Amino acid sequence: MITTWVRRLAAPLVTALVAALLVAAPAPARAAEGRYAADIRRTEYGIPHILAADHGGLGYGYGYAFAQDNLCVLASWALTLRGERSRHFGAEAMSDDAVDPIPNLASDVYYKSVQASGVLRRVLARPAPHGPSPELRALVDGYVAGFNRYLSDTGVAGLPDPACRVKAWVGPITATDVWMNLLDLGRLGGSSSFKEAIAGAGQARENATEPGGPTRKVATAPGSNAYAIGREATRDGHGMLLADPHFPWHGSRRFYQVHLTIPGVLNVSGGSLYGTPMVQIGHNTSVAWTHTVSHAQRFTVYRLKLVPGRRTSYLVDGRPEPMGRQEVSVTVSDAKGEARPVTSTLYTSRYGPVLAVDWTERTALALADVNAANLRFADEWLAMGAARDVAALRRAQETYQGMPFVYTLAADAGGQAYFADASVVPHVTDEQAERCRAEDDPEMLVLDGSTSACLWGRDADAIEPGIFGPAAQPRLTRADYVTNANASPWLTNPKAPLTDYPRIYGDTATERDLRTRVGLDMIARRLSGDDGLGAPGFTLDTLQQTASGKRNLGAELLRPDLRALCRARPVLTASDGERVDVRRACATLAAWDGRARLGSRGAVLWREFFLNLNGPHRKPDGALGPPESWWKVPFDPERPLTTPRGLDIANPAVATALADTVRFFTTNDIPLTLTPGQAQWYGAVPVPGCTEGEGCFDRIRTGGPLDENGRYPDVNTGSSFLMAVELTPAGPRTRTLLTYSLSANAASPHHADQTELFSRGQWVTERFTEAEITAYPQMATTSLR
């Protein structure tokens, strides 16, 4: 029975439930005999607070709430994970993978091959911590039951979202779908970036040439910013945390904001990726944590030496080994709706799947993914959510050792700030990498697969063979701060550079990108009080203001020299030889406030100049290539926070980039004063912000270049779930913002309500305690029994 009522009627019953649970907190186990019970209480912007007596009930309430807001997205993604998109949408249409969309047929072949491999069955058969705990299994089962309960109650014809209402492909999900989603999330930095290469391996073998195979492609994982602030850097001596993940704004990799409570067992609030029944980035009463994408490698590629005349056998230590053979059948519908099976043959090696890349008569490549069979991170997130302090959070990470591709930054109420690359990393030492490297590829580590001496090693403290243990991981605990913006661990805190770690975790003493540099500069200015936000030290207000300042470090470093160019040469030559008067453009850039606010006049002109400056340039021989460095002062590893800097206006690429930019604007009658609020949108909502390449902290990225009408395609990734937390002795004080809002349903009142806040620079004050939740006048409760 489902009952919805307003706060006046619900509060007494909810309060009674909480009181009863607090008296005798239940053991964290599946609801008895498969029965589930939960309350979903919604506050501002539809944010759900799920209250249950056990993990099964918690998953049940969460699955139901998520389905209310985003059923269509997960129903579509379930088809992807099952390898059934070609049957419903055709083989040539693109998949719904927001990170790396590929044709449906290739996607289906890849996911069918994962299913046929039996890897999920084997992982689920293992006991914790190698396989899922009973609590996690109950949570997943409850989530599936809750999602399906909503679909059953509503019916496909009654779904509120027109995107999938009455669609034949919509149906219940299974626990396998959720486990597959988790497995695929773990593979995001590895196998999931090679889907086409894995799915096309059979065709590559049949059509092998010298040299053969398609171009290699490695999908880029989403990025993020994070601060963990310790007691020495905050005004009141409390621990604080800023989370700013940069994930897609559409599809299955969006965050959903949720508060999950089992009284006496779990009380965690934050961001949870679609289809995952736990919080990945969040806080409890005394600890807050977030993640940024790690620089460490998640895979190695092995170059196989093939047996002469036998392209499906390879040599290891001089002995032949046959490749494994996997037949995968996918159902494809043609234009008439008639279904037919398409069978593909895939090949595997001792290292992993064989790729459709450089498969010749003599060699082939195989992918070894360190997360190929990893679900440990799901229990790790549950344990982190229950941690009381940074020390307990660290113990949780050492127990499960499952973080798939992210750094962890955390702070606690005692004022400790913590950084770790506690992610799963292939055990390849620097010596082994040098000895076994088969080719010099800047994007991936290619090792010699013809000798067992190049197999991954192992550490005594590692939970699994083939990975580094906790003792080898880059870690830093401070009382001032730690930070990361997807750079290597080196300058987590410039006062204590990290250098003693294997190079597979990342580099040291190399140039930092502008987003990393602006993030570090923002901290330094806040600690010195030179940022205009008042006395030194962070408060919750100044943490929020710092994070959303819309600074553009590239402009700060380069604009003074550009002004000198403008004064000296008011007419410049474009790349085709045309002469362009740049005086009005120079005046616009000189008057620009240097920010990326909605009304910042000249911000888009600067972006287009910066993009042209970094784009391909014509060489003396007529070929296009990257420009020579236009920095005036080159990078100096002794001064990594202030170099490179300045604009070398003697470099002809600078003048050409400005001339080409101004001509594009004037030719298309685009105002030189074009603002972010005029040029970039998410649906009907104008969006502030700029790109990471320019040196912007809370960055955004659009779906393509500026068009001739002065508008970018819609924003498709960037700052997604913003969270600023102050961990006080009285409990957490938190402000959040889900930039693309809670629901993907365009008809929902919560489809763009928080996006409008983002547009105006506003955040949401979180309700975390029972008193805060029940104090919301319009609270609506759905009670599931």
mmCIF file with all atom_site columns, N, CA, C and O in Angstrom, residues 578-611:
data_model
loop_
_atom_site.group_PDB
_atom_site.id
_atom_site.type_symbol
_atom_site.label_atom_id
_atom_site.label_alt_id
_atom_site.label_comp_id
_atom_site.label_asym_id
_atom_site.label_entity_id
_atom_site.label_seq_id
_atom_site.pdbx_PDB_ins_code
_atom_site.Cartn_x
_atom_site.Cartn_y
_atom_site.Cartn_z
_atom_site.occupancy
_atom_site.B_iso_or_equiv
_atom_site.pdbx_formal_charge
_atom_site.auth_seq_id
_atom_site.auth_comp_id
_atom_site.auth_asym_id
_atom_site.auth_atom_id
_atom_site.pdbx_PDB_model_num
ATOM 1   N N  . GLU A 1 578 ? 43.994 37.547 -45.272 1.00 0.00 ? 578 GLU A N  1
ATOM 2   C CA . GLU A 1 578 ? 43.138 38.734 -45.168 1.00 0.00 ? 578 GLU A CA 1
ATOM 3   C C  . GLU A 1 578 ? 43.559 39.607 -43.987 1.00 0.00 ? 578 GLU A C  1
ATOM 4   O O  . GLU A 1 578 ? 43.904 39.102 -42.917 1.00 0.00 ? 578 GLU A O  1
ATOM 5   N N  . ARG A 1 579 ? 43.501 40.912 -44.165 1.00 0.00 ? 579 ARG A N  1
ATOM 6   C CA . ARG A 1 579 ? 43.841 41.853 -43.116 1.00 0.00 ? 579 ARG A CA 1
ATOM 7   C C  . ARG A 1 579 ? 42.600 42.122 -42.261 1.00 0.00 ? 579 ARG A C  1
ATOM 8   O O  . ARG A 1 579 ? 41.508 42.362 -42.790 1.00 0.00 ? 579 ARG A O  1
ATOM 9   N N  . VAL A 1 580 ? 42.760 42.083 -40.946 1.00 0.00 ? 580 VAL A N  1
ATOM 10  C CA . VAL A 1 580 ? 41.640 42.197 -40.017 1.00 0.00 ? 580 VAL A CA 1
ATOM 11  C C  . VAL A 1 580 ? 41.938 43.284 -38.984 1.00 0.00 ? 580 VAL A C  1
ATOM 12  O O  . VAL A 1 580 ? 42.990 43.247 -38.321 1.00 0.00 ? 580 VAL A O  1
ATOM 13  N N  . ASP A 1 581 ? 41.007 44.231 -38.851 1.00 0.00 ? 581 ASP A N  1
ATOM 14  C CA . ASP A 1 581 ? 41.122 45.277 -37.835 1.00 0.00 ? 581 ASP A CA 1
ATOM 15  C C  . ASP A 1 581 ? 40.631 44.693 -36.505 1.00 0.00 ? 581 ASP A C  1
ATOM 16  O O  . ASP A 1 581 ? 39.470 44.297 -36.381 1.00 0.00 ? 581 ASP A O  1
ATOM 17  N N  . VAL A 1 582 ? 41.504 44.661 -35.498 1.00 0.00 ? 582 VAL A N  1
ATOM 18  C CA . VAL A 1 582 ? 41.167 44.017 -34.232 1.00 0.00 ? 582 VAL A CA 1
ATOM 19  C C  . VAL A 1 582 ? 40.947 45.031 -33.104 1.00 0.00 ? 582 VAL A C  1
ATOM 20  O O  . VAL A 1 582 ? 40.847 44.636 -31.939 1.00 0.00 ? 582 VAL A O  1
ATOM 21  N N  . ARG A 1 583 ? 40.856 46.295 -33.407 1.00 0.00 ? 583 ARG A N  1
ATOM 22  C CA . ARG A 1 583 ? 40.796 47.294 -32.349 1.00 0.00 ? 583 ARG A CA 1
ATOM 23  C C  . ARG A 1 583 ? 39.554 47.150 -31.474 1.00 0.00 ? 583 ARG A C  1
ATOM 24  O O  . ARG A 1 583 ? 39.637 47.239 -30.242 1.00 0.00 ? 583 ARG A O  1
ATOM 25  N N  . ARG A 1 584 ? 38.386 46.947 -32.079 1.00 0.00 ? 584 ARG A N  1
ATOM 26  C CA . ARG A 1 584 ? 37.177 46.805 -31.253 1.00 0.00 ? 584 ARG A CA 1
ATOM 27  C C  . ARG A 1 584 ? 37.240 45.531 -30.411 1.00 0.00 ? 584 ARG A C  1
ATOM 28  O O  . ARG A 1 584 ? 36.807 45.518 -29.258 1.00 0.00 ? 584 ARG A O  1
ATOM 29  N N  . ALA A 1 585 ? 37.775 44.475 -30.969 1.00 0.00 ? 585 ALA A N  1
ATOM 30  C CA . ALA A 1 585 ? 37.914 43.235 -30.203 1.00 0.00 ? 585 ALA A CA 1
ATOM 31  C C  . ALA A 1 585 ? 38.878 43.434 -29.038 1.00 0.00 ? 585 ALA A C  1
ATOM 32  O O  . ALA A 1 585 ? 38.625 42.959 -27.919 1.00 0.00 ? 585 ALA A O  1
ATOM 33  N N  . CYS A 1 586 ? 39.965 44.150 -29.290 1.00 0.00 ? 586 CYS A N  1
ATOM 34  C CA . CYS A 1 586 ? 40.933 44.388 -28.217 1.00 0.00 ? 586 CYS A CA 1
ATOM 35  C C  . CYS A 1 586 ? 40.305 45.224 -27.108 1.00 0.00 ? 586 CYS A C  1
ATOM 36  O O  . CYS A 1 586 ? 40.550 44.988 -25.918 1.00 0.00 ? 586 CYS A O  1
ATOM 37  N N  . ALA A 1 587 ? 39.494 46.196 -27.488 1.00 0.00 ? 587 ALA A N  1
ATOM 38  C CA . ALA A 1 587 ? 38.819 47.018 -26.484 1.00 0.00 ? 587 ALA A CA 1
ATOM 39  C C  . ALA A 1 587 ? 37.842 46.186 -25.670 1.00 0.00 ? 587 ALA A C  1
ATOM 40  O O  . ALA A 1 587 ? 37.703 46.365 -24.446 1.00 0.00 ? 587 ALA A O  1
ATOM 41  N N  . THR A 1 588 ? 37.152 45.257 -26.334 1.00 0.00 ? 588 THR A N  1
ATOM 42  C CA . THR A 1 588 ? 36.214 44.373 -25.635 1.00 0.00 ? 588 THR A CA 1
ATOM 43  C C  . THR A 1 588 ? 36.945 43.503 -24.618 1.00 0.00 ? 588 THR A C  1
ATOM 44  O O  . THR A 1 588 ? 36.517 43.363 -23.462 1.00 0.00 ? 588 THR A O  1
ATOM 45  N N  . LEU A 1 589 ? 38.073 42.918 -25.023 1.00 0.00 ? 589 LEU A N  1
ATOM 46  C CA . LEU A 1 589 ? 38.833 42.064 -24.116 1.00 0.00 ? 589 LEU A CA 1
ATOM 47  C C  . LEU A 1 589 ? 39.454 42.857 -22.977 1.00 0.00 ? 589 LEU A C  1
ATOM 48  O O  . LEU A 1 589 ? 39.563 42.363 -21.856 1.00 0.00 ? 589 LEU A O  1
ATOM 49  N N  . ALA A 1 590 ? 39.832 44.090 -23.245 1.00 0.00 ? 590 ALA A N  1
ATOM 50  C CA . ALA A 1 590 ? 40.398 44.929 -22.194 1.00 0.00 ? 590 ALA A CA 1
ATOM 51  C C  . ALA A 1 590 ? 39.353 45.278 -21.143 1.00 0.00 ? 590 ALA A C  1
ATOM 52  O O  . ALA A 1 590 ? 39.664 45.397 -19.953 1.00 0.00 ? 590 ALA A O  1
ATOM 53  N N  . ALA A 1 591 ? 38.089 45.439 -21.580 1.00 0.00 ? 591 ALA A N  1
ATOM 54  C CA . ALA A 1 591 ? 37.014 45.807 -20.659 1.00 0.00 ? 591 ALA A CA 1
ATOM 55  C C  . ALA A 1 591 ? 36.374 44.610 -19.966 1.00 0.00 ? 591 ALA A C  1
ATOM 56  O O  . ALA A 1 591 ? 35.630 44.778 -18.991 1.00 0.00 ? 591 ALA A O  1
ATOM 57  N N  . TRP A 1 592 ? 36.628 43.421 -20.460 1.00 0.00 ? 592 TRP A N  1
ATOM 58  C CA . TRP A 1 592 ? 36.057 42.186 -19.893 1.00 0.00 ? 592 TRP A CA 1
ATOM 59  C C  . TRP A 1 592 ? 36.497 42.024 -18.435 1.00 0.00 ? 592 TRP A C  1
ATOM 60  O O  . TRP A 1 592 ? 37.628 42.334 -18.074 1.00 0.00 ? 592 TRP A O  1
ATOM 61  N N  . ASP A 1 593 ? 35.588 41.504 -17.604 1.00 0.00 ? 593 ASP A N  1
ATOM 62  C CA . ASP A 1 593 ? 35.895 41.337 -16.174 1.00 0.00 ? 593 ASP A CA 1
ATOM 63  C C  . ASP A 1 593 ? 36.783 40.131 -15.882 1.00 0.00 ? 593 ASP A C  1
ATOM 64  O O  . ASP A 1 593 ? 37.123 39.862 -14.729 1.00 0.00 ? 593 ASP A O  1
ATOM 65  N N  . GLY A 1 594 ? 37.165 39.365 -16.898 1.00 0.00 ? 594 GLY A N  1
ATOM 66  C CA . GLY A 1 594 ? 38.051 38.224 -16.700 1.00 0.00 ? 594 GLY A CA 1
ATOM 67  C C  . GLY A 1 594 ? 37.381 37.012 -16.090 1.00 0.00 ? 594 GLY A C  1
ATOM 68  O O  . GLY A 1 594 ? 38.060 36.055 -15.704 1.00 0.00 ? 594 GLY A O  1
ATOM 69  N N  . ARG A 1 595 ? 36.063 37.032 -16.010 1.00 0.00 ? 595 ARG A N  1
ATOM 70  C CA . ARG A 1 595 ? 35.296 35.922 -15.428 1.00 0.00 ? 595 ARG A CA 1
ATOM 71  C C  . ARG A 1 595 ? 34.418 35.283 -16.493 1.00 0.00 ? 595 ARG A C  1
ATOM 72  O O  . ARG A 1 595 ? 34.340 35.754 -17.631 1.00 0.00 ? 595 ARG A O  1
ATOM 73  N N  . ALA A 1 596 ? 33.734 34.209 -16.103 1.00 0.00 ? 596 ALA A N  1
ATOM 74  C CA . ALA A 1 596 ? 32.827 33.517 -17.017 1.00 0.00 ? 596 ALA A CA 1
ATOM 75  C C  . ALA A 1 596 ? 31.419 33.512 -16.454 1.00 0.00 ? 596 ALA A C  1
ATOM 76  O O  . ALA A 1 596 ? 30.726 32.506 -16.475 1.00 0.00 ? 596 ALA A O  1
ATOM 77  N N  . ARG A 1 597 ? 31.005 34.686 -15.924 1.00 0.00 ? 597 ARG A N  1
ATOM 78  C CA . ARG A 1 597 ? 29.644 34.818 -15.420 1.00 0.00 ? 597 ARG A CA 1
ATOM 79  C C  . ARG A 1 597 ? 28.674 34.942 -16.589 1.00 0.00 ? 597 ARG A C  1
ATOM 80  O O  . ARG A 1 597 ? 29.074 35.155 -17.735 1.00 0.00 ? 597 ARG A O  1
ATOM 81  N N  . LEU A 1 598 ? 27.384 34.845 -16.295 1.00 0.00 ? 598 LEU A N  1
ATOM 82  C CA . LEU A 1 598 ? 26.391 34.947 -17.362 1.00 0.00 ? 598 LEU A CA 1
ATOM 83  C C  . LEU A 1 598 ? 26.573 36.211 -18.187 1.00 0.00 ? 598 LEU A C  1
ATOM 84  O O  . LEU A 1 598 ? 26.456 36.195 -19.409 1.00 0.00 ? 598 LEU A O  1
ATOM 85  N N  . GLY A 1 599 ? 26.840 37.316 -17.520 1.00 0.00 ? 599 GLY A N  1
ATOM 86  C CA . GLY A 1 599 ? 26.910 38.596 -18.215 1.00 0.00 ? 599 GLY A CA 1
ATOM 87  C C  . GLY A 1 599 ? 28.302 39.084 -18.508 1.00 0.00 ? 599 GLY A C  1
ATOM 88  O O  . GLY A 1 599 ? 28.483 40.286 -18.793 1.00 0.00 ? 599 GLY A O  1
ATOM 89  N N  . SER A 1 600 ? 29.299 38.222 -18.483 1.00 0.00 ? 600 SER A N  1
ATOM 90  C CA . SER A 1 600 ? 30.688 38.638 -18.724 1.00 0.00 ? 600 SER A CA 1
ATOM 91  C C  . SER A 1 600 ? 30.903 38.908 -20.214 1.00 0.00 ? 600 SER A C  1
ATOM 92  O O  . SER A 1 600 ? 31.060 37.978 -21.013 1.00 0.00 ? 600 SER A O  1
ATOM 93  N N  . ARG A 1 601 ? 30.940 40.191 -20.575 1.00 0.00 ? 601 ARG A N  1
ATOM 94  C CA . ARG A 1 601 ? 31.043 40.616 -21.975 1.00 0.00 ? 601 ARG A CA 1
ATOM 95  C C  . ARG A 1 601 ? 32.486 40.459 -22.471 1.00 0.00 ? 601 ARG A C  1
ATOM 96  O O  . ARG A 1 601 ? 33.387 41.115 -21.962 1.00 0.00 ? 601 ARG A O  1
ATOM 97  N N  . GLY A 1 602 ? 32.664 39.588 -23.422 1.00 0.00 ? 602 GLY A N  1
ATOM 98  C CA . GLY A 1 602 ? 33.987 39.298 -23.951 1.00 0.00 ? 602 GLY A CA 1
ATOM 99  C C  . GLY A 1 602 ? 34.504 37.925 -23.580 1.00 0.00 ? 602 GLY A C  1
ATOM 100 O O  . GLY A 1 602 ? 35.525 37.482 -24.122 1.00 0.00 ? 602 GLY A O  1
ATOM 101 N N  . ALA A 1 603 ? 33.818 37.224 -22.674 1.00 0.00 ? 603 ALA A N  1
ATOM 102 C CA . ALA A 1 603 ? 34.281 35.902 -22.238 1.00 0.00 ? 603 ALA A CA 1
ATOM 103 C C  . ALA A 1 603 ? 34.287 34.901 -23.391 1.00 0.00 ? 603 ALA A C  1
ATOM 104 O O  . ALA A 1 603 ? 35.197 34.071 -23.506 1.00 0.00 ? 603 ALA A O  1
ATOM 105 N N  . VAL A 1 604 ? 33.301 34.954 -24.262 1.00 0.00 ? 604 VAL A N  1
ATOM 106 C CA . VAL A 1 604 ? 33.238 34.014 -25.380 1.00 0.00 ? 604 VAL A CA 1
ATOM 107 C C  . VAL A 1 604 ? 34.275 34.379 -26.442 1.00 0.00 ? 604 VAL A C  1
ATOM 108 O O  . VAL A 1 604 ? 34.898 33.495 -27.050 1.00 0.00 ? 604 VAL A O  1
ATOM 109 N N  . LEU A 1 605 ? 34.472 35.664 -26.676 1.00 0.00 ? 605 LEU A N  1
ATOM 110 C CA . LEU A 1 605 ? 35.515 36.093 -27.602 1.00 0.00 ? 605 LEU A CA 1
ATOM 111 C C  . LEU A 1 605 ? 36.874 35.562 -27.144 1.00 0.00 ? 605 LEU A C  1
ATOM 112 O O  . LEU A 1 605 ? 37.670 35.068 -27.955 1.00 0.00 ? 605 LEU A O  1
ATOM 113 N N  . TRP A 1 606 ? 37.152 35.669 -25.841 1.00 0.00 ? 606 TRP A N  1
ATOM 114 C CA . TRP A 1 606 ? 38.413 35.143 -25.323 1.00 0.00 ? 606 TRP A CA 1
ATOM 115 C C  . TRP A 1 606 ? 38.505 33.635 -25.529 1.00 0.00 ? 606 TRP A C  1
ATOM 116 O O  . TRP A 1 606 ? 39.551 33.116 -25.925 1.00 0.00 ? 606 TRP A O  1
ATOM 117 N N  . ARG A 1 607 ? 37.432 32.912 -25.246 1.00 0.00 ? 607 ARG A N  1
ATOM 118 C CA . ARG A 1 607 ? 37.467 31.455 -25.398 1.00 0.00 ? 607 ARG A CA 1
ATOM 119 C C  . ARG A 1 607 ? 37.813 31.071 -26.831 1.00 0.00 ? 607 ARG A C  1
ATOM 120 O O  . ARG A 1 607 ? 38.638 30.191 -27.070 1.00 0.00 ? 607 ARG A O  1
ATOM 121 N N  . GLU A 1 608 ? 37.158 31.733 -27.798 1.00 0.00 ? 608 GLU A N  1
ATOM 122 C CA . GLU A 1 608 ? 37.397 31.380 -29.188 1.00 0.00 ? 608 GLU A CA 1
ATOM 123 C C  . GLU A 1 608 ? 38.832 31.721 -29.607 1.00 0.00 ? 608 GLU A C  1
ATOM 124 O O  . GLU A 1 608 ? 39.463 30.975 -30.363 1.00 0.00 ? 608 GLU A O  1
ATOM 125 N N  . PHE A 1 609 ? 39.368 32.827 -29.103 1.00 0.00 ? 609 PHE A N  1
ATOM 126 C CA . PHE A 1 609 ? 40.772 33.142 -29.355 1.00 0.00 ? 609 PHE A CA 1
ATOM 127 C C  . PHE A 1 609 ? 41.678 32.072 -28.754 1.00 0.00 ? 609 PHE A C  1
ATOM 128 O O  . PHE A 1 609 ? 42.617 31.599 -29.393 1.00 0.00 ? 609 PHE A O  1
ATOM 129 N N  . PHE A 1 610 ? 41.386 31.665 -27.532 1.00 0.00 ? 610 PHE A N  1
ATOM 130 C CA . PHE A 1 610 ? 42.223 30.674 -26.851 1.00 0.00 ? 610 PHE A CA 1
ATOM 131 C C  . PHE A 1 610 ? 42.167 29.336 -27.584 1.00 0.00 ? 610 PHE A C  1
ATOM 132 O O  . PHE A 1 610 ? 43.185 28.653 -27.732 1.00 0.00 ? 610 PHE A O  1
ATOM 133 N N  . LEU A 1 611 ? 40.968 28.954 -28.055 1.00 0.00 ? 611 LEU A N  1
ATOM 134 C CA . LEU A 1 611 ? 40.842 27.705 -28.800 1.00 0.00 ? 611 LEU A CA 1
ATOM 135 C C  . LEU A 1 611 ? 41.627 27.771 -30.105 1.00 0.00 ? 611 LEU A C  1
ATOM 136 O O  . LEU A 1 611 ? 42.299 26.805 -30.500 1.00 0.00 ? 611 LEU A O  1
#
